[in-house]
mmCIF file of C-alpha atoms in Angstrom:
data_model
loop_
_atom_site.group_PDB
_atom_site.id
_atom_site.type_symbol
_atom_site.label_atom_id
_atom_site.label_comp_id
_atom_site.label_asym_id
_atom_site.label_seq_id
_atom_site.Cartn_x
_atom_site.Cartn_y
_atom_site.Cartn_z
ATOM 1 C CA UNK Q 1 -59.479 -8.801 -3.003
ATOM 2 C CA UNK Q 2 -56.768 -8.345 -0.373
ATOM 3 C CA UNK Q 3 -57.858 -8.594 3.250
ATOM 4 C CA UNK Q 4 -56.964 -5.282 4.877
ATOM 5 C CA UNK Q 5 -55.798 -4.977 8.452
ATOM 6 C CA UNK Q 6 -54.834 -1.742 10.134
ATOM 7 C CA UNK Q 7 -53.563 -0.395 13.416
ATOM 8 C CA UNK Q 8 -53.341 3.054 14.946
ATOM 9 C CA UNK Q 9 -50.013 4.718 15.504
ATOM 10 C CA UNK Q 10 -49.603 6.254 18.935
ATOM 11 C CA UNK Q 11 -48.355 9.536 17.491
ATOM 12 C CA UNK Q 12 -49.908 12.962 18.036
ATOM 13 C CA UNK Q 13 -49.133 14.464 14.640
ATOM 14 C CA UNK Q 14 -48.954 17.895 13.059
ATOM 15 C CA UNK Q 15 -49.109 18.655 9.345
ATOM 16 C CA UNK Q 16 -46.735 21.542 8.612
ATOM 17 C CA UNK Q 17 -46.193 23.794 5.627
ATOM 18 C CA UNK Q 18 -42.970 25.608 4.841
ATOM 19 C CA UNK Q 19 -41.882 27.494 1.736
ATOM 20 C CA UNK Q 20 -40.863 25.329 -1.215
ATOM 21 C CA UNK Q 21 -37.236 26.461 -1.021
ATOM 22 C CA UNK Q 22 -36.919 26.152 2.767
ATOM 23 C CA UNK Q 23 -34.110 23.905 4.012
ATOM 24 C CA UNK Q 24 -35.037 20.856 6.035
ATOM 25 C CA UNK Q 25 -35.554 22.234 9.542
ATOM 26 C CA UNK Q 26 -33.258 21.307 12.408
ATOM 27 C CA UNK Q 27 -36.321 20.391 14.493
ATOM 28 C CA UNK Q 28 -37.217 17.558 12.112
ATOM 29 C CA UNK Q 29 -37.448 14.406 14.259
ATOM 30 C CA UNK Q 30 -35.197 11.413 13.653
ATOM 31 C CA UNK Q 31 -37.714 8.905 15.025
ATOM 32 C CA UNK Q 32 -41.435 8.248 15.043
ATOM 33 C CA UNK Q 33 -43.729 8.825 12.115
ATOM 34 C CA UNK Q 34 -42.253 11.522 9.894
ATOM 35 C CA UNK Q 35 -43.034 12.291 6.280
ATOM 36 C CA UNK Q 36 -41.328 14.974 4.217
ATOM 37 C CA UNK Q 37 -42.594 15.998 0.793
ATOM 38 C CA UNK Q 38 -41.143 18.788 -1.300
ATOM 39 C CA UNK Q 39 -42.884 20.118 -4.395
ATOM 40 C CA UNK Q 40 -42.419 23.228 -6.500
ATOM 41 C CA UNK Q 41 -45.035 24.874 -4.276
ATOM 42 C CA UNK Q 42 -44.288 23.797 -0.707
ATOM 43 C CA UNK Q 43 -42.284 21.749 1.763
ATOM 44 C CA UNK Q 44 -44.791 19.664 3.699
ATOM 45 C CA UNK Q 45 -43.833 17.832 6.878
ATOM 46 C CA UNK Q 46 -45.914 15.453 8.960
ATOM 47 C CA UNK Q 47 -44.328 14.677 12.314
ATOM 48 C CA UNK Q 48 -44.825 14.653 16.068
ATOM 49 C CA UNK Q 49 -46.645 17.836 16.976
ATOM 50 C CA UNK Q 50 -44.542 18.290 20.102
ATOM 51 C CA UNK Q 51 -41.408 19.116 18.084
ATOM 52 C CA UNK Q 52 -42.985 21.754 15.842
ATOM 53 C CA UNK Q 53 -41.961 25.219 17.049
ATOM 54 C CA UNK Q 54 -44.392 28.097 17.490
ATOM 55 C CA UNK Q 55 -44.585 30.225 14.387
ATOM 56 C CA UNK Q 56 -44.600 27.302 11.955
ATOM 57 C CA UNK Q 57 -47.788 26.999 9.899
ATOM 58 C CA UNK Q 58 -49.232 23.723 11.172
ATOM 59 C CA UNK Q 59 -52.471 21.850 11.663
ATOM 60 C CA UNK Q 60 -52.282 19.833 14.875
ATOM 61 C CA UNK Q 61 -54.364 17.069 16.386
ATOM 62 C CA UNK Q 62 -53.884 14.344 13.787
ATOM 63 C CA UNK Q 63 -53.108 10.684 14.240
ATOM 64 C CA UNK Q 64 -52.493 7.953 11.666
ATOM 65 C CA UNK Q 65 -53.697 4.509 10.887
ATOM 66 C CA UNK Q 66 -51.227 2.155 9.259
ATOM 67 C CA UNK Q 67 -52.441 -0.383 6.749
ATOM 68 C CA UNK Q 68 -50.504 -3.489 7.710
ATOM 69 C CA UNK Q 69 -48.266 -4.524 4.878
ATOM 70 C CA UNK Q 70 -46.177 -4.815 2.977
ATOM 71 C CA UNK Q 71 -48.669 -4.216 0.204
ATOM 72 C CA UNK Q 72 -47.907 -5.398 -3.326
ATOM 73 C CA UNK Q 73 -47.297 -2.608 -5.828
ATOM 74 C CA UNK Q 74 -49.920 -4.045 -8.170
ATOM 75 C CA UNK Q 75 -52.673 -3.953 -5.525
ATOM 76 C CA UNK Q 76 -55.619 -1.862 -6.662
ATOM 77 C CA UNK Q 77 -58.181 0.001 -4.573
ATOM 78 C CA UNK Q 78 -56.453 -0.124 -1.177
ATOM 79 C CA UNK Q 79 -56.877 3.568 -0.417
ATOM 80 C CA UNK Q 80 -60.343 3.626 -1.945
ATOM 81 C CA UNK Q 81 -61.542 0.972 0.527
ATOM 82 C CA UNK Q 82 -60.591 3.338 3.338
ATOM 83 C CA UNK Q 83 -61.298 6.737 1.800
ATOM 84 C CA UNK Q 84 -64.709 6.045 0.289
ATOM 85 C CA UNK Q 85 -66.609 5.044 3.449
ATOM 86 C CA UNK Q 86 -64.932 7.848 5.390
ATOM 87 C CA UNK Q 87 -65.832 10.386 2.686
ATOM 88 C CA UNK Q 88 -69.418 9.131 2.757
ATOM 89 C CA UNK Q 89 -69.401 9.886 6.512
ATOM 90 C CA UNK Q 90 -67.892 13.354 5.979
ATOM 91 C CA UNK Q 91 -64.551 12.466 7.589
ATOM 92 C CA UNK Q 92 -61.533 14.146 5.967
ATOM 93 C CA UNK Q 93 -58.277 12.257 5.535
ATOM 94 C CA UNK Q 94 -54.704 12.827 4.448
ATOM 95 C CA UNK Q 95 -53.151 9.818 2.717
ATOM 96 C CA UNK Q 96 -49.428 9.058 2.636
ATOM 97 C CA UNK Q 97 -47.939 6.122 0.784
ATOM 98 C CA UNK Q 98 -44.572 4.507 1.452
ATOM 99 C CA UNK Q 99 -42.661 1.673 -0.204
ATOM 100 C CA UNK Q 100 -44.273 -0.938 2.072
ATOM 101 C CA UNK Q 101 -47.720 0.407 2.917
ATOM 102 C CA UNK Q 102 -50.180 3.274 3.248
ATOM 103 C CA UNK Q 103 -50.902 5.590 6.157
ATOM 104 C CA UNK Q 104 -54.090 7.578 6.567
ATOM 105 C CA UNK Q 105 -54.128 10.622 8.820
ATOM 106 C CA UNK Q 106 -57.321 11.276 10.744
ATOM 107 C CA UNK Q 107 -58.307 13.989 13.188
ATOM 108 C CA UNK Q 108 -57.790 12.483 16.659
ATOM 109 C CA UNK Q 109 -61.350 13.306 17.720
ATOM 110 C CA UNK Q 110 -62.700 10.985 15.005
ATOM 111 C CA UNK Q 111 -60.782 7.781 15.791
ATOM 112 C CA UNK Q 112 -63.726 5.889 17.342
ATOM 113 C CA UNK Q 113 -66.052 6.828 14.494
ATOM 114 C CA UNK Q 114 -63.407 5.796 11.954
ATOM 115 C CA UNK Q 115 -62.996 2.410 13.639
ATOM 116 C CA UNK Q 116 -66.737 1.745 13.508
ATOM 117 C CA UNK Q 117 -66.938 2.744 9.846
ATOM 118 C CA UNK Q 118 -63.886 0.774 8.699
ATOM 119 C CA UNK Q 119 -64.758 -2.396 10.613
ATOM 120 C CA UNK Q 120 -68.290 -2.236 9.150
ATOM 121 C CA UNK Q 121 -66.627 -1.879 5.737
ATOM 122 C CA UNK Q 122 -64.681 -5.113 6.199
ATOM 123 C CA UNK Q 123 -61.304 -3.954 7.487
ATOM 124 C CA UNK Q 124 -59.799 -5.566 10.581
ATOM 125 C CA UNK Q 125 -58.512 -3.451 13.451
ATOM 126 C CA UNK Q 126 -55.380 -4.886 15.062
ATOM 127 C CA UNK Q 127 -54.276 -3.858 18.570
ATOM 128 C CA UNK Q 128 -57.044 -1.305 19.241
ATOM 129 C CA UNK Q 129 -55.975 1.767 21.205
ATOM 130 C CA UNK Q 130 -58.056 3.455 23.851
ATOM 131 C CA UNK Q 131 -58.145 6.874 22.166
#
């Protein structure tokens, strides 16, 4: 089993929903954590909450933990090792995978509880933040 280490990003994130056929918005940041996903049903953007204009459907107050990688593509159960103990504690998450690693979005108010749960579950927190 892979030893998992994680760190918190310092971003104050918003999860935004636009129509599926909407163009990429001009307010989309060019730096910081940004994820853009388009499906047949929606355009979903996760980015710094400060750049999201009023009037955009958004859930604010999220932050993200980064699983330190890169993670091998054949690794199994990475997200489960994070999601399962948090689900057992009633903590919702949003998971985003990239080529190198995984990110898990958490409500900012739950960061300390998440740390306690994940460290008890065997993950290692690197560079703890004072959130």
